[in-house]
Coordinates of C-alpha atoms in Angstrom, one line a residue:
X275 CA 1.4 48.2 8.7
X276 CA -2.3 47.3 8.9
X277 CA -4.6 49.1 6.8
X278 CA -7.5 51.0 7.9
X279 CA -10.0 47.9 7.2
X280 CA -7.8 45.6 9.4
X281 CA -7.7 48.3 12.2
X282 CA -11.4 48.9 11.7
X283 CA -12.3 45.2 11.8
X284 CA -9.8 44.7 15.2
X285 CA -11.4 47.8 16.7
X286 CA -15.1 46.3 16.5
X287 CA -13.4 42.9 17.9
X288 CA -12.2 44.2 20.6
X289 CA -15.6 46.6 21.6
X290 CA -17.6 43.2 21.1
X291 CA -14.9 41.2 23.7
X292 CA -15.1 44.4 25.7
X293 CA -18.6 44.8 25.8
X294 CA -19.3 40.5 27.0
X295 CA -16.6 41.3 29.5
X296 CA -19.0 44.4 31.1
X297 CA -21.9 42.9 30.5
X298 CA -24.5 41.0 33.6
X299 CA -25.8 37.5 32.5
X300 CA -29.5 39.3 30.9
X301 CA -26.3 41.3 28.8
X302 CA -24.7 38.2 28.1
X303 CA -27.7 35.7 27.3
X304 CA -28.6 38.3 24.9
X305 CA -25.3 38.3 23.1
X306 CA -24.8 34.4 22.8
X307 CA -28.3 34.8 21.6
X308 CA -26.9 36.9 18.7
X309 CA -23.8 35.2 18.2
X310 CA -26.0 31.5 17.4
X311 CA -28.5 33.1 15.3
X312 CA -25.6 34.2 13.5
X313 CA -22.9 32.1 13.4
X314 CA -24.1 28.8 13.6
X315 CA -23.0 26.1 10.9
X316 CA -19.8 28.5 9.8
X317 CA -16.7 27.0 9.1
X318 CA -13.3 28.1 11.1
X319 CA -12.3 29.8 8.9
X320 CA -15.8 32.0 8.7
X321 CA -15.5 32.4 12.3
X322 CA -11.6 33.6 11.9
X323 CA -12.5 36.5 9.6
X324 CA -16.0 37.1 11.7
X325 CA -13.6 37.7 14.2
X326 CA -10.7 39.5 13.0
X327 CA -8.4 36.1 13.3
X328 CA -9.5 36.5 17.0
X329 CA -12.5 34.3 17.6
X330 CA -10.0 31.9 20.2
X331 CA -10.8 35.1 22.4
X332 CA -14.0 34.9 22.7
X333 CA -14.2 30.9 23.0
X334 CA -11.4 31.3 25.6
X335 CA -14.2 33.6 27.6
X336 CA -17.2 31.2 27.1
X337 CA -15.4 28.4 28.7
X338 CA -14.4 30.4 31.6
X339 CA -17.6 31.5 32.0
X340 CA -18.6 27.9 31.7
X341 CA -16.2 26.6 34.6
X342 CA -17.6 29.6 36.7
X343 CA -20.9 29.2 36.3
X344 CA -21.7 25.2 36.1
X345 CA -21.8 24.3 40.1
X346 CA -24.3 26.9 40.9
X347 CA -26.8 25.3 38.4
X348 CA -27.6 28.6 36.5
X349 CA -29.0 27.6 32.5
X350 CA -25.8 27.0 30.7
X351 CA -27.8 25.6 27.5
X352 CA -27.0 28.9 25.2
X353 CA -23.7 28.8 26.6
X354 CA -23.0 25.1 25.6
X355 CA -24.7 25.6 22.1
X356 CA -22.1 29.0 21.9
X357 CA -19.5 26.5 22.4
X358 CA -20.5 24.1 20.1
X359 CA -20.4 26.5 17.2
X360 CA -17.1 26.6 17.8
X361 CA -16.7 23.0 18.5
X362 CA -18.2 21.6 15.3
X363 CA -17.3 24.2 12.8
X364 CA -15.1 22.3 9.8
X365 CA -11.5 22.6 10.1
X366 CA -12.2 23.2 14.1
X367 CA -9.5 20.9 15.6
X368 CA -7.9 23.8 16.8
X369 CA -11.0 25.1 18.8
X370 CA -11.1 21.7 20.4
X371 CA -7.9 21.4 21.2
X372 CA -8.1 24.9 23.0
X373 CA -11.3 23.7 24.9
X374 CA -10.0 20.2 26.2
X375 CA -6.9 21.9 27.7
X376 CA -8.6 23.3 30.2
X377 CA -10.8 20.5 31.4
X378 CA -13.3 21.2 28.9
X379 CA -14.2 16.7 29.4
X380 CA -14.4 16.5 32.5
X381 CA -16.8 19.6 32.8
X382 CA -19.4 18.3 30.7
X383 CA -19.1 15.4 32.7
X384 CA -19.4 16.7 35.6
X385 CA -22.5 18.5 34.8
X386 CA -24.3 15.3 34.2
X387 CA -24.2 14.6 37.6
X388 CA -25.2 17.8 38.9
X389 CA -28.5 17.5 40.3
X390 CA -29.0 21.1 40.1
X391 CA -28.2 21.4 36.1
X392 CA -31.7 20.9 34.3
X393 CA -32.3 18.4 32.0
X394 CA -31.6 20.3 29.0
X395 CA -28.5 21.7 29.5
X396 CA -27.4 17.8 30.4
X397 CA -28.7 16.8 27.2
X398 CA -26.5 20.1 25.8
X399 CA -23.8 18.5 27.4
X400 CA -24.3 14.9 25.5
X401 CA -24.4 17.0 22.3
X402 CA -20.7 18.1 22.8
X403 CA -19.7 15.1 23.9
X404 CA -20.5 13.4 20.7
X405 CA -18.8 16.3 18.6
X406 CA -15.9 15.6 20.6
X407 CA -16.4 11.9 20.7
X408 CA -16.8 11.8 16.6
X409 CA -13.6 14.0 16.5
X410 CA -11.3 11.0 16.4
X411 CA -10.2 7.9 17.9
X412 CA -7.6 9.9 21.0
X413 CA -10.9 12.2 22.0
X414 CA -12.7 9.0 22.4
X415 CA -10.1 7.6 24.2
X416 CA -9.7 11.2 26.3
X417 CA -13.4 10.4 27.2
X418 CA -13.0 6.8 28.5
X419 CA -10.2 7.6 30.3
X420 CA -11.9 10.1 32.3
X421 CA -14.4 7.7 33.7
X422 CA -16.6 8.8 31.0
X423 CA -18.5 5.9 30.4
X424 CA -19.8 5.4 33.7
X425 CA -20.5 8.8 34.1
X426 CA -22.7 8.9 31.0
X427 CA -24.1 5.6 31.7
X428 CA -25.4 6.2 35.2
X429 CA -26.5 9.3 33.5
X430 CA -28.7 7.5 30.9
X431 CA -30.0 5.8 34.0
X432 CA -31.8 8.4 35.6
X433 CA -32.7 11.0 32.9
X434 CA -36.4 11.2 33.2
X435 CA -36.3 12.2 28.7
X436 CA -36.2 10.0 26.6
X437 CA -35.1 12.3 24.2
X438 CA -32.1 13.0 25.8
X439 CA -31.8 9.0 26.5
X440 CA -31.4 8.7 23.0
X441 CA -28.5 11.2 22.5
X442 CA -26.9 9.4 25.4
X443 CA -27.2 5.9 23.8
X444 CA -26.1 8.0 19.8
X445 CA -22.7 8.8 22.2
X446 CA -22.6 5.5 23.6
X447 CA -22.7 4.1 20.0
X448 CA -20.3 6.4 19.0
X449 CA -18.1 5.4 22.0
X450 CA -18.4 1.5 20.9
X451 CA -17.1 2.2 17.5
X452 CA -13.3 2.7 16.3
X453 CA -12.2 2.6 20.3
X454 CA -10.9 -0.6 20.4
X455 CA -8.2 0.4 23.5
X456 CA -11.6 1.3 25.7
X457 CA -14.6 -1.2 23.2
X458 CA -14.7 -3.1 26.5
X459 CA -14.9 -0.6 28.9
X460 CA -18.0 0.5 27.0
X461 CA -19.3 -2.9 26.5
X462 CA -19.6 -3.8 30.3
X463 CA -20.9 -0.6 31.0
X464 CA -23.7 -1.4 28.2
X465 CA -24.4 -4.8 30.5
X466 CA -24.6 -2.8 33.8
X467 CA -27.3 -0.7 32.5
X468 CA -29.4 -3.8 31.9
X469 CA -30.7 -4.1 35.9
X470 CA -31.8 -0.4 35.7
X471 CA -34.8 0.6 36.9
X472 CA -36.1 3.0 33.6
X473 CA -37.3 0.8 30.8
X474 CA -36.6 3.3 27.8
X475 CA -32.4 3.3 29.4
X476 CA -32.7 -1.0 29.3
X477 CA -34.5 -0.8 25.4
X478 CA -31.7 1.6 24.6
X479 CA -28.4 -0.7 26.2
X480 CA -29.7 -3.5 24.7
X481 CA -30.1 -1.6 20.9
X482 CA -26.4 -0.8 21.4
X483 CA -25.4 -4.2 22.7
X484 CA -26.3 -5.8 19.7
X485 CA -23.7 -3.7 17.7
X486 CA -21.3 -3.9 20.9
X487 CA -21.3 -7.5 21.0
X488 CA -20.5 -8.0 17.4
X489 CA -17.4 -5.4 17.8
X490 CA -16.4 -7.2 20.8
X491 CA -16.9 -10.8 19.4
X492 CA -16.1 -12.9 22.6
X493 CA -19.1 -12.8 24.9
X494 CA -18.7 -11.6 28.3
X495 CA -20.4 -14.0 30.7
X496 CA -22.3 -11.3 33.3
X497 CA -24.4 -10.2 30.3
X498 CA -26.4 -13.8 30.7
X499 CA -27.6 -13.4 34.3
X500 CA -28.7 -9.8 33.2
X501 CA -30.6 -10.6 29.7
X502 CA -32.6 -13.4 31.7
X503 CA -33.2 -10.6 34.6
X504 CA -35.0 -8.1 32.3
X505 CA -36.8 -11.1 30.5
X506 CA -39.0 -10.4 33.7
X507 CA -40.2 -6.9 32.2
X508 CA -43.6 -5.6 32.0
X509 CA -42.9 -3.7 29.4
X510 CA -43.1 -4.4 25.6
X511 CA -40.2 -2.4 24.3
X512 CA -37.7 -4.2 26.3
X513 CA -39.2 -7.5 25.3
X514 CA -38.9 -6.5 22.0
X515 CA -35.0 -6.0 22.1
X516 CA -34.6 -9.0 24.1
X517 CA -35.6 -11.3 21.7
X518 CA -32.8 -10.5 19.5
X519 CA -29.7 -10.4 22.1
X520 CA -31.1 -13.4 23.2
X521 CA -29.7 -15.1 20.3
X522 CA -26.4 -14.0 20.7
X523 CA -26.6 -15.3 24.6
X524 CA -28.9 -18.8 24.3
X525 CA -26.1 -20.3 24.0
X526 CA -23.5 -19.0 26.0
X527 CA -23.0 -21.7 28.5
X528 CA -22.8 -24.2 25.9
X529 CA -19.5 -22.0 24.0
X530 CA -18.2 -21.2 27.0
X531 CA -18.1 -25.0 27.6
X532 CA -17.1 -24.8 24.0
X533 CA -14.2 -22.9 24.2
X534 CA -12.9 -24.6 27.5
X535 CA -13.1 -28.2 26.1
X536 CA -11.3 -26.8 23.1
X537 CA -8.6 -25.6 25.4
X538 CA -8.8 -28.4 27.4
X539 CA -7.5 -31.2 24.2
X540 CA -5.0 -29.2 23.4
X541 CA -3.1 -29.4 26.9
X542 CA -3.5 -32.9 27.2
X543 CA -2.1 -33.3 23.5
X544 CA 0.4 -31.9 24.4
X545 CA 1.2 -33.4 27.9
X546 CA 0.6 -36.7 26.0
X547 CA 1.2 -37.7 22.9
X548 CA -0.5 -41.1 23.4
X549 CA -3.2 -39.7 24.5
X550 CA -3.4 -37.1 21.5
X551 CA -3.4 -40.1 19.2
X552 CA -6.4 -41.8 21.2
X553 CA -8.4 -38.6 20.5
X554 CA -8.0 -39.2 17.0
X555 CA -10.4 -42.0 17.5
X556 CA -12.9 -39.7 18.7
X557 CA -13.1 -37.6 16.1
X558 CA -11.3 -34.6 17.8
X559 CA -10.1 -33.2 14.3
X560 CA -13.7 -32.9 13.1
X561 CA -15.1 -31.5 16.3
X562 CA -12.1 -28.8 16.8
X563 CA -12.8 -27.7 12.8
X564 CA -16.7 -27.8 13.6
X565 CA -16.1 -25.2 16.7
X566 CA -13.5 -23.1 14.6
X567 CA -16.7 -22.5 12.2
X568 CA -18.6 -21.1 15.1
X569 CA -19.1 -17.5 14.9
X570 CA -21.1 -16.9 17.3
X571 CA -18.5 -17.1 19.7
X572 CA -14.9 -15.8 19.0
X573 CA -13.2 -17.7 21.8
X574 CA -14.6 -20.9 20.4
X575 CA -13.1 -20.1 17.5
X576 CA -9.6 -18.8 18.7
X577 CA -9.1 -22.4 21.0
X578 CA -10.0 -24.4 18.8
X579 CA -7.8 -23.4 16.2
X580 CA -5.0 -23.3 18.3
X581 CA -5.3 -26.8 19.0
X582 CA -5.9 -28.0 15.9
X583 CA -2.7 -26.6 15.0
X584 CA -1.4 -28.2 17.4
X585 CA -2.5 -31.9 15.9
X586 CA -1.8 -30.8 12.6
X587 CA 1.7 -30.2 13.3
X588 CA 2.0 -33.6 15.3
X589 CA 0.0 -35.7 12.5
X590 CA 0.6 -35.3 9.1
X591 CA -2.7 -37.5 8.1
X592 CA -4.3 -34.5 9.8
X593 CA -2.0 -32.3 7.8
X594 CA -3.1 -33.9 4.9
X595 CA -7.3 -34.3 5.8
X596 CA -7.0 -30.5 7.1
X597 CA -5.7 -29.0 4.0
X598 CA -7.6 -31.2 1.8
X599 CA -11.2 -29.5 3.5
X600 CA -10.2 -25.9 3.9
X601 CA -8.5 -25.2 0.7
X602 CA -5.3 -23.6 -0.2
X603 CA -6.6 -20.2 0.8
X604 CA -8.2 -20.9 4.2
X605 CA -5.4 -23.4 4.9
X606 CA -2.9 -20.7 4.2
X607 CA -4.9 -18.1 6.4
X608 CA -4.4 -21.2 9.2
X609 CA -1.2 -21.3 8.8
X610 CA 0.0 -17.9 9.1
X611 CA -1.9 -17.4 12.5
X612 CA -3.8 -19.8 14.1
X613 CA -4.8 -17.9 16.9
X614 CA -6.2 -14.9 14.9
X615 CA -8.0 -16.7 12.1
X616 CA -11.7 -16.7 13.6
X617 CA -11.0 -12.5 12.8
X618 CA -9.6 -13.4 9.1
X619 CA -12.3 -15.8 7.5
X620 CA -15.6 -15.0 5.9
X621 CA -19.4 -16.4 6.4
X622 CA -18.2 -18.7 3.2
X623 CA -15.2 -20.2 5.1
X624 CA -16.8 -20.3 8.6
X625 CA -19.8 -22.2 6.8
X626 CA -16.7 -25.0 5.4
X627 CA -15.2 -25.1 8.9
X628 CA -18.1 -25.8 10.6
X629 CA -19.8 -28.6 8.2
X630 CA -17.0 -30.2 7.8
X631 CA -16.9 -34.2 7.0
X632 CA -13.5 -35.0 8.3
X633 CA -12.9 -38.4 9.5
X634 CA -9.2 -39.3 10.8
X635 CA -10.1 -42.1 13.0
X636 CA -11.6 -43.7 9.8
X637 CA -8.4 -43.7 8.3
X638 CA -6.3 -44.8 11.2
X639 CA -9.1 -47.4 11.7
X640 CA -9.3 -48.7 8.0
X641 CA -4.6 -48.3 7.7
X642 CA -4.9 -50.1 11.4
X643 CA -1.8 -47.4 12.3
X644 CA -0.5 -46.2 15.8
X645 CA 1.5 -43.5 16.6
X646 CA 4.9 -45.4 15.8
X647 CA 3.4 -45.8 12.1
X648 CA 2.5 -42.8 11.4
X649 CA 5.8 -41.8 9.5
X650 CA 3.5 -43.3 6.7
X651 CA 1.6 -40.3 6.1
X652 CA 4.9 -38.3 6.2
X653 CA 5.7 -40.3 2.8
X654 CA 6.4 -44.0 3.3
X655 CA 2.9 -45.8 2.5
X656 CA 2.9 -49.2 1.4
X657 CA 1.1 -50.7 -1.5
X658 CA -2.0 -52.1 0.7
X659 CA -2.0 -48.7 2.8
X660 CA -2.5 -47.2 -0.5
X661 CA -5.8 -48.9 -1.8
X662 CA -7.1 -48.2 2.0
X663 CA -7.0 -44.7 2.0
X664 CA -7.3 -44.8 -1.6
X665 CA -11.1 -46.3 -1.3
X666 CA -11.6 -44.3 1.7
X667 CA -10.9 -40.9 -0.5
X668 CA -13.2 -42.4 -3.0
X669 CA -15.9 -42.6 -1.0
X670 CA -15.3 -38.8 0.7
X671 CA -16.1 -37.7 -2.7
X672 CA -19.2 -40.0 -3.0
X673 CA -20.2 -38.8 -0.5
X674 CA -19.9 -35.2 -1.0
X675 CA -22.0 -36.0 -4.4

């Protein structure tokens, strides 16, 4: 049986449900008034006993009231901020769980692109969207996947304050971190806001870019065309923010070209083995190791390595050369996976890649081998071989001095 306390606390619980239930929205204003002042920054457990173990009852009614009342454009800011009491509370999961099952998402989306909703209860709207966003990596994910970026990017757009700009752009950051099934999807919505006609929305995409693009590593190519577009600004702020993403996109042509000529060798290594041999002679070991080391652009990277492993298994004097100017370490990192070193190495081992010294074709020059000889560098040198490559090691390290 319940005591008299428990009954006593149930009783006012369900006068105070009873009383928001009869109540006109002066009544009702008035009450969420009451219940921020006081409740605001409790925990869910605080709000538990505040409410007899019944406080789902009463955010079960605000959301209601919420899905009622959002189309007509009546002030929903209180009623948001009620929500988010409940939303951010510690130990609150359970709250938000309760509120995304019924569409709780795609309501505060939806009032972002209501052009009856005020500014302020939009920018209430961006608040919970961040709580819910920060909650964990599936909410995120919940967000993207109903069109959320878009809807908060073209929302950031058009807001006229830049206040609540900045809360959009605090969301968008948060959207760009530890999302990495929906990074992109952020990313190229950061780039379309570049062409945008407000100023303080283009300063704010290209703030976040900067940490986008160094999530997302490979650069996507649209976001050129677009930096150069609002190099054409009037206005100071934008210029400002420019200057830095400009360094990341300078040079994008040039690793794009980068990246494709890396991809290039290693299909016509391996369609020809002759011809794999005759890029020796050019130097191809150096120059793939040289844009492995470049990380400014991941794809670079990625490429190259994959056809430099390529070589390396084919050669073993590029077996030997490679392993001799990584290092055990890096060269171990190589070869456990190629492909995915560019996301393994440090600014110590990208540094080595990219200043690299290697020189096959000297060797091959000085040993006067073709591809039919090389089985000597498998193990079978001759005395005269020896001294070549001998002197030629010699004056690596002379070099290096």
């Amino acid at each position: 049986m319940t005591s008299i306390k428990e009954q006593a606390a149930i009783s006012r619980l369900l006068s105070f449900l009873q009383d928001w239930d009869n109540a006109g929205k002066v009544a009702r204003s008035n009450i969420l008034n009451n219940f921020i002042e006081a409740n605001q920054g409790k925990t869910a457990p605080e709000l538990e006993q505040e409410f007899s173990q019944g406080a789902s009852l009463f955010l079960v009614r605000l959301t209601t009231w919420l899905r009622l009342t959002y189309m007509t454009g009546s002030p929903l800011d209180k009623l948001l901020r009620s929500i988010g009491v409940f939303l951010s509370a510690v130990s609150s999961n359970r709250y938000l769980i309760e509120f995304l099952e019924v569409g709780g998402v795609l309501t505060l989306l939806e009032i972002l692109a209501l052009n009856k909703i005020t500014e302020e209860d939009k920018k209430e709207s961006i608040k919970l969207l961040q709580v819910i966003a920060n909650s964990g990596r599936k909410y995120k994910e919940l967000i993207c996947e109903s069109y959320g970026v878009r809807s908060i990017a073209e929302f950031l757009a058009k807001s006229k304050s830049e206040e609540t700009q900045e809360e959009v752009q605090v969301l968008l950051d948060s959207l760009i971190h530890g999302n990495p099934k929906y990074q992109n999807q952020v990313y190229k919505g950061l780039i379309a806001l570049l062409p945008c006609a407000s100023p303080k929305a283009q300063q704010l995409a290209l703030q976040t870019l900067r940490t986008a693009q160094s999530i997302i590593g490979t650069t996507h190519p649209s976001i050129v065309d677009c930096v150069l577009k609002v190099l054409c600004t009037m206005h100071l702020e934008v210029q400002y923010e420019d200057s830095s993403v400009l360094e990341l996109t300078a040079h994008l042509p040039l690793f794009l070209q980068q990246a494709a000529a890396a991809k290039a060798i290693g299909i016509l290594a391996r369609y020809n083995t002759t011809l794999a041999e005759e890029m020796l002679h050019l130097r191809v070991v150096h120059s793939l190791m040289a844009a492995m080391g470049n990380t400014d652009h991941s794809n670079s990277q990625r490429q190259a390595s994959v056809t430099l492993e390529y070589f390396v298994e084919l050669f073993p004097v590029v077996e030997e050369h490679v392993r001799k100017t990584m290092g055990e370490e890096l060269y171990k990192l190589f070869l456990s996976n190629a492909e995915n070193l560019y996301m393994k190495i440090d600014s110590i081992q990208a540094d080595i890649l990219a200043a690299n010294k290697v020189n096959v074709a000297r060797v091959l020059h000085l040993s006067g081998l073709s591809y039919s000889d090389m089985s000597f560098y498998a193990g079978h040198p001759n005395e005269d071989q020896v001294a070549y490559i001998t002197h030629f090691q010699k004056e690596d390290v002379e070099e290096k001095e």
